[in-house]
CSV table of C-alpha atoms in Angstrom, one decimal:
chain,number,residue,atom,x,y,z
A,464,MET,CA,-13.3,-17.8,6.0
A,465,MET,CA,-15.4,-14.7,6.7
A,466,LEU,CA,-15.6,-13.2,10.2
A,467,ARG,CA,-19.1,-12.4,11.1
A,468,PRO,CA,-20.1,-9.1,12.8
A,469,GLY,CA,-20.3,-9.7,16.5
A,470,VAL,CA,-17.5,-12.3,16.7
A,471,TYR,CA,-14.9,-11.5,19.4
A,472,LEU,CA,-11.2,-12.1,18.8
A,473,GLN,CA,-8.9,-12.5,21.8
A,474,ASN,CA,-12.0,-11.7,24.0
A,475,ARG,CA,-11.3,-8.1,23.2
A,476,TYR,CA,-11.8,-7.2,19.5
A,477,GLU,CA,-15.4,-7.2,18.4
A,478,VAL,CA,-15.8,-7.5,14.6
A,479,LEU,CA,-18.2,-4.8,13.3
A,480,GLU,CA,-18.1,-5.1,9.5
A,481,GLN,CA,-15.9,-6.0,6.6
A,482,VAL,CA,-14.4,-2.9,5.0
A,483,GLY,CA,-12.1,-4.3,2.4
A,484,SER,CA,-10.5,-7.2,0.7
A,485,GLY,CA,-7.0,-7.5,-0.9
A,486,GLY,CA,-5.1,-10.2,-2.7
A,487,MET,CA,-4.0,-11.8,0.5
A,488,SER,CA,-6.2,-10.6,3.2
A,489,GLU,CA,-9.7,-9.4,4.3
A,490,VAL,CA,-9.9,-6.2,6.3
A,491,TYR,CA,-12.5,-5.6,9.1
A,492,LYS,CA,-13.5,-2.7,11.2
A,493,ALA,CA,-13.5,-3.8,14.9
A,494,LYS,CA,-13.9,-2.3,18.3
A,495,CYS,CA,-11.1,-2.9,20.9
A,496,HIS,CA,-13.1,-3.2,24.2
A,497,LYS,CA,-9.9,-3.0,26.3
A,498,LEU,CA,-8.9,0.4,25.1
A,499,ASN,CA,-12.3,1.4,23.9
A,500,ARG,CA,-11.2,2.4,20.4
A,501,LEU,CA,-12.0,1.4,16.8
A,502,VAL,CA,-9.3,-0.6,14.9
A,503,ALA,CA,-8.8,-2.2,11.6
A,504,ILE,CA,-8.1,-6.0,11.6
A,505,LYS,CA,-6.3,-7.5,8.6
A,506,VAL,CA,-6.9,-11.3,8.4
A,507,LEU,CA,-4.7,-13.5,6.3
A,508,LYS,CA,-6.9,-15.4,3.7
A,509,GLU,CA,-7.5,-19.1,4.3
A,510,GLU,CA,-5.5,-20.2,1.2
A,511,PHE,CA,-2.4,-18.6,2.7
A,512,SER,CA,-3.0,-19.5,6.3
A,513,SER,CA,-2.1,-23.2,5.7
A,514,ASP,CA,1.3,-22.3,4.2
A,515,SER,CA,3.6,-22.1,7.3
A,516,GLY,CA,6.4,-20.4,5.4
A,517,PHE,CA,4.1,-17.8,4.2
A,518,VAL,CA,2.5,-17.3,7.7
A,519,SER,CA,5.9,-16.8,9.4
A,520,LYS,CA,6.9,-14.3,6.7
A,521,PHE,CA,3.6,-12.5,7.2
A,522,LYS,CA,4.2,-12.3,10.9
A,523,MET,CA,7.9,-11.3,10.7
A,524,GLU,CA,7.0,-8.5,8.3
A,525,ALA,CA,4.1,-7.3,10.4
A,526,GLN,CA,6.3,-7.2,13.5
A,527,ALA,CA,8.9,-5.1,11.6
A,528,ALA,CA,6.1,-2.8,10.5
A,529,ALA,CA,5.0,-2.5,14.1
A,530,ARG,CA,8.3,-1.0,15.0
A,531,LEU,CA,7.5,2.0,12.7
A,532,SER,CA,5.8,4.9,14.3
A,533,HIS,CA,5.3,7.9,12.0
A,534,PRO,CA,2.4,10.2,11.3
A,535,ASN,CA,2.5,9.2,7.6
A,536,ILE,CA,2.4,5.5,8.2
A,537,VAL,CA,-0.6,3.5,9.4
A,538,ASN,CA,0.3,2.2,12.8
A,539,VAL,CA,0.4,-1.5,13.5
A,540,TYR,CA,-0.7,-2.3,17.1
A,541,ASP,CA,-0.5,-6.1,17.3
A,542,VAL,CA,0.2,-9.3,15.4
A,543,ILE,CA,-1.9,-12.3,16.6
A,544,ASP,CA,-2.4,-16.0,15.9
A,545,GLU,CA,-5.6,-17.4,17.2
A,546,GLY,CA,-6.0,-21.0,16.2
A,547,LYS,CA,-6.0,-21.0,12.4
A,548,ILE,CA,-6.6,-17.3,12.2
A,549,HIS,CA,-3.6,-15.0,11.6
A,550,TYR,CA,-4.2,-11.3,11.8
A,551,ILE,CA,-2.8,-7.8,12.3
A,552,VAL,CA,-4.5,-5.2,14.4
A,553,MET,CA,-3.9,-1.7,13.0
A,554,GLU,CA,-4.9,1.9,13.3
A,555,LEU,CA,-8.3,2.5,11.6
A,556,ILE,CA,-8.2,5.3,9.1
A,557,GLU,CA,-11.6,6.6,7.9
A,558,GLY,CA,-10.9,7.9,4.5
A,559,VAL,CA,-10.3,7.0,0.8
A,560,THR,CA,-7.4,5.5,-1.0
A,561,LEU,CA,-5.3,7.7,-3.2
A,562,LYS,CA,-6.4,5.5,-6.1
A,563,GLY,CA,-10.1,6.2,-5.4
A,564,TYR,CA,-9.4,9.9,-4.9
A,565,ILE,CA,-7.6,10.2,-8.3
A,566,ALA,CA,-10.4,8.3,-10.0
A,567,ARG,CA,-12.9,10.6,-8.5
A,568,LYS,CA,-11.1,13.8,-9.5
A,569,GLU,CA,-9.6,12.4,-12.8
A,570,LYS,CA,-6.4,14.1,-11.9
A,571,LEU,CA,-5.2,16.2,-9.0
A,572,GLU,CA,-4.1,19.8,-8.8
A,573,ILE,CA,-0.3,20.4,-8.9
A,574,LYS,CA,-0.1,21.8,-5.4
A,575,GLU,CA,-2.2,19.0,-3.9
A,576,SER,CA,-0.2,16.4,-5.7
A,577,ILE,CA,3.1,17.8,-4.3
A,578,GLY,CA,1.6,17.9,-0.7
A,579,ILE,CA,0.5,14.3,-0.9
A,580,ALA,CA,3.8,13.2,-2.5
A,581,ILE,CA,5.8,14.9,0.3
A,582,GLN,CA,3.8,13.1,3.0
A,583,VAL,CA,4.2,9.7,1.3
A,584,ALA,CA,7.9,10.4,0.9
A,585,GLN,CA,8.2,11.2,4.6
A,586,GLY,CA,6.6,8.0,5.6
A,587,ILE,CA,8.8,6.0,3.2
A,588,ALA,CA,11.9,7.8,4.5
A,589,ALA,CA,11.1,6.9,8.1
A,590,ALA,CA,10.8,3.2,7.1
A,591,HIS,CA,14.0,3.3,5.1
A,592,GLU,CA,15.8,4.6,8.2
A,593,GLN,CA,14.7,1.4,9.9
A,594,ASN,CA,15.9,-0.6,6.9
A,595,ILE,CA,12.3,-1.5,6.0
A,596,VAL,CA,11.5,-1.5,2.3
A,597,HIS,CA,7.8,-1.3,1.4
A,598,ARG,CA,8.1,-2.9,-2.1
A,599,ASP,CA,4.5,-2.2,-3.1
A,600,ILE,CA,4.1,1.6,-3.1
A,601,LYS,CA,1.0,2.4,-5.2
A,602,PRO,CA,-2.0,4.7,-4.8
A,603,GLN,CA,-4.0,1.7,-3.5
A,604,ASN,CA,-1.7,1.6,-0.5
A,605,VAL,CA,-1.9,5.3,0.3
A,606,ILE,CA,-4.9,6.5,2.4
A,607,ILE,CA,-6.1,10.0,2.7
A,608,SER,CA,-8.0,10.5,6.0
A,609,MET,CA,-11.1,12.6,6.4
A,610,ASP,CA,-8.9,15.4,8.0
A,611,GLY,CA,-6.5,15.3,5.0
A,612,LYS,CA,-3.6,13.4,6.6
A,613,VAL,CA,-1.8,11.0,4.1
A,614,LYS,CA,-0.8,7.6,5.4
A,615,VAL,CA,1.0,4.7,3.7
A,616,THR,CA,-0.3,1.3,4.6
A,617,ASP,CA,0.6,-2.4,4.1
A,618,PHE,CA,4.2,-1.9,5.1
A,619,GLY,CA,6.1,-5.2,5.0
A,620,ILE,CA,3.1,-7.2,3.8
A,621,ALA,CA,4.4,-6.6,0.3
A,622,ARG,CA,7.5,-8.8,0.7
A,623,GLY,CA,5.4,-11.9,1.0
A,624,VAL,CA,3.8,-11.1,-2.4
A,625,SER,CA,7.0,-10.6,-4.3
A,626,THR,CA,7.7,-14.3,-4.1
A,627,GLN,CA,4.8,-15.0,-6.4
A,628,THR,CA,5.8,-12.5,-8.9
A,629,LEU,CA,3.2,-11.2,-11.3
A,630,THR,CA,0.3,-13.4,-10.3
A,631,SER,CA,-3.1,-11.9,-10.7
A,632,ALA,CA,-2.8,-10.5,-7.1
A,633,ALA,CA,0.1,-8.5,-8.4
A,634,MET,CA,-1.8,-7.1,-11.4
A,635,GLY,CA,-2.6,-3.9,-9.5
A,636,SER,CA,1.0,-3.5,-8.6
A,637,VAL,CA,2.7,-4.2,-11.9
A,638,HIS,CA,2.0,-0.7,-13.1
A,639,TYR,CA,4.1,0.7,-10.3
A,640,ILE,CA,7.0,-1.8,-10.0
A,641,SER,CA,10.6,-0.9,-10.6
A,642,PRO,CA,12.5,-2.5,-13.4
A,643,GLU,CA,14.6,-4.5,-10.9
A,644,GLN,CA,11.4,-5.9,-9.4
A,645,ALA,CA,10.0,-6.6,-12.9
A,646,ARG,CA,13.2,-8.6,-13.6
A,647,GLY,CA,12.5,-10.6,-10.4
A,648,GLY,CA,15.7,-9.2,-9.1
A,649,TYR,CA,16.9,-7.7,-5.8
A,650,SER,CA,14.9,-4.7,-4.6
A,651,ASP,CA,15.9,-2.1,-2.1
A,652,ALA,CA,14.9,1.4,-0.9
A,653,ARG,CA,15.3,2.7,-4.5
A,654,SER,CA,12.5,0.5,-5.7
A,655,ASP,CA,10.1,2.4,-3.4
A,656,ILE,CA,11.3,5.7,-4.8
A,657,TYR,CA,10.7,4.5,-8.3
A,658,SER,CA,7.1,3.5,-7.4
A,659,LEU,CA,6.5,6.8,-5.7
A,660,GLY,CA,7.6,8.5,-9.0
A,661,ILE,CA,5.0,6.4,-10.9
A,662,THR,CA,2.4,7.3,-8.3
A,663,MET,CA,3.2,11.0,-8.7
A,664,TYR,CA,2.9,10.6,-12.5
A,665,GLU,CA,-0.6,9.2,-12.0
A,666,MET,CA,-1.6,12.0,-9.6
A,667,VAL,CA,-0.8,14.8,-12.1
A,668,THR,CA,-1.8,13.1,-15.3
A,669,GLY,CA,-4.7,10.8,-14.2
A,670,ARG,CA,-3.0,7.8,-15.9
A,671,VAL,CA,-0.1,5.4,-15.4
A,672,PRO,CA,2.9,5.6,-17.8
A,673,TYR,CA,2.8,2.0,-18.9
A,674,GLU,CA,-0.2,0.0,-20.0
A,675,GLY,CA,-0.3,-3.5,-21.6
A,676,GLU,CA,-2.4,-6.5,-22.4
A,677,ASN,CA,-1.2,-8.4,-19.4
A,678,THR,CA,1.2,-8.3,-16.4
A,679,VAL,CA,4.2,-9.5,-18.4
A,680,ALA,CA,3.7,-6.9,-21.1
A,681,ILE,CA,3.5,-4.1,-18.5
A,682,ALA,CA,6.5,-5.4,-16.6
A,683,LEU,CA,8.5,-5.5,-19.9
A,684,ALA,CA,7.4,-1.9,-20.6
A,685,HIS,CA,9.1,-0.7,-17.4
A,686,LEU,CA,12.3,-2.4,-18.6
A,687,GLU,CA,12.3,-1.4,-22.3
A,688,GLU,CA,10.0,1.6,-23.0
A,689,ALA,CA,10.8,5.3,-22.6
A,690,MET,CA,8.3,7.1,-20.4
A,691,VAL,CA,6.0,9.7,-22.1
A,692,PRO,CA,6.8,12.9,-20.2
A,693,PRO,CA,3.9,13.8,-18.0
A,694,ARG,CA,3.7,17.3,-19.5
A,695,VAL,CA,2.5,15.7,-22.7
A,696,TYR,CA,-0.7,14.8,-20.9
A,697,ASN,CA,-0.9,17.9,-18.6
A,698,PRO,CA,1.0,21.0,-19.8
A,699,GLU,CA,0.3,22.7,-16.4
A,700,ILE,CA,2.9,20.6,-14.7
A,701,PRO,CA,5.9,22.8,-13.8
A,702,VAL,CA,9.1,21.7,-15.6
A,703,GLY,CA,10.9,21.2,-12.2
A,704,LEU,CA,8.2,18.8,-11.1
A,705,GLU,CA,8.3,16.9,-14.4
A,706,ARG,CA,12.1,16.4,-13.9
A,707,ILE,CA,11.6,15.1,-10.4
A,708,ILE,CA,9.0,12.6,-11.6
A,709,LEU,CA,11.2,11.4,-14.6
A,710,LYS,CA,14.2,11.1,-12.3
């Protein structure tokens, strides 16, 4: 179910254009006429909206994310049900994903990588202090705004996905998941730190440490294979930074 430009939600949010699409949701740019500001609206896809268990999980997680207020986390303003439409109203960040940024530059400078990693880590730390685990840290979920601020997005939406482990929607995530998540086991704050490590590896080498034919092969690699040290691909990486990534 696509929202057309010009449609109003809650008599207040005017849909301007679709700006993205993920495994579970469509994202639109909209104008909030009440506060006269631009926002992003993430709408749950139709195939998930009819699953009441999924919807309640989606809402619970979004409400948890709405409690987080930190400069390195995309703010969640509201969680709304309108008939069959379930959506989250969020801060609109004009910028690029870290994934797109790495692709454009092939790999990032060491200093820049460290600066981005610190900002992501600060956002994750703020969430962990509130007992919120992201569970899907990857460069696709990190946005670099036009003015260079780094923000983590999709907090809490990830937990809904982990129930359908390793479906095609999880394909993008399987390169970054921790061994305990690959096993389908319990995941906690440490899982996010592992995924941040993989994200840092990709920033400085331009590649992910584990590749495979399919999701299962990649997941197994996280469990069984030793990681090729990042300095093999980029000798400019300081030894100290390599140690941090490998840890």
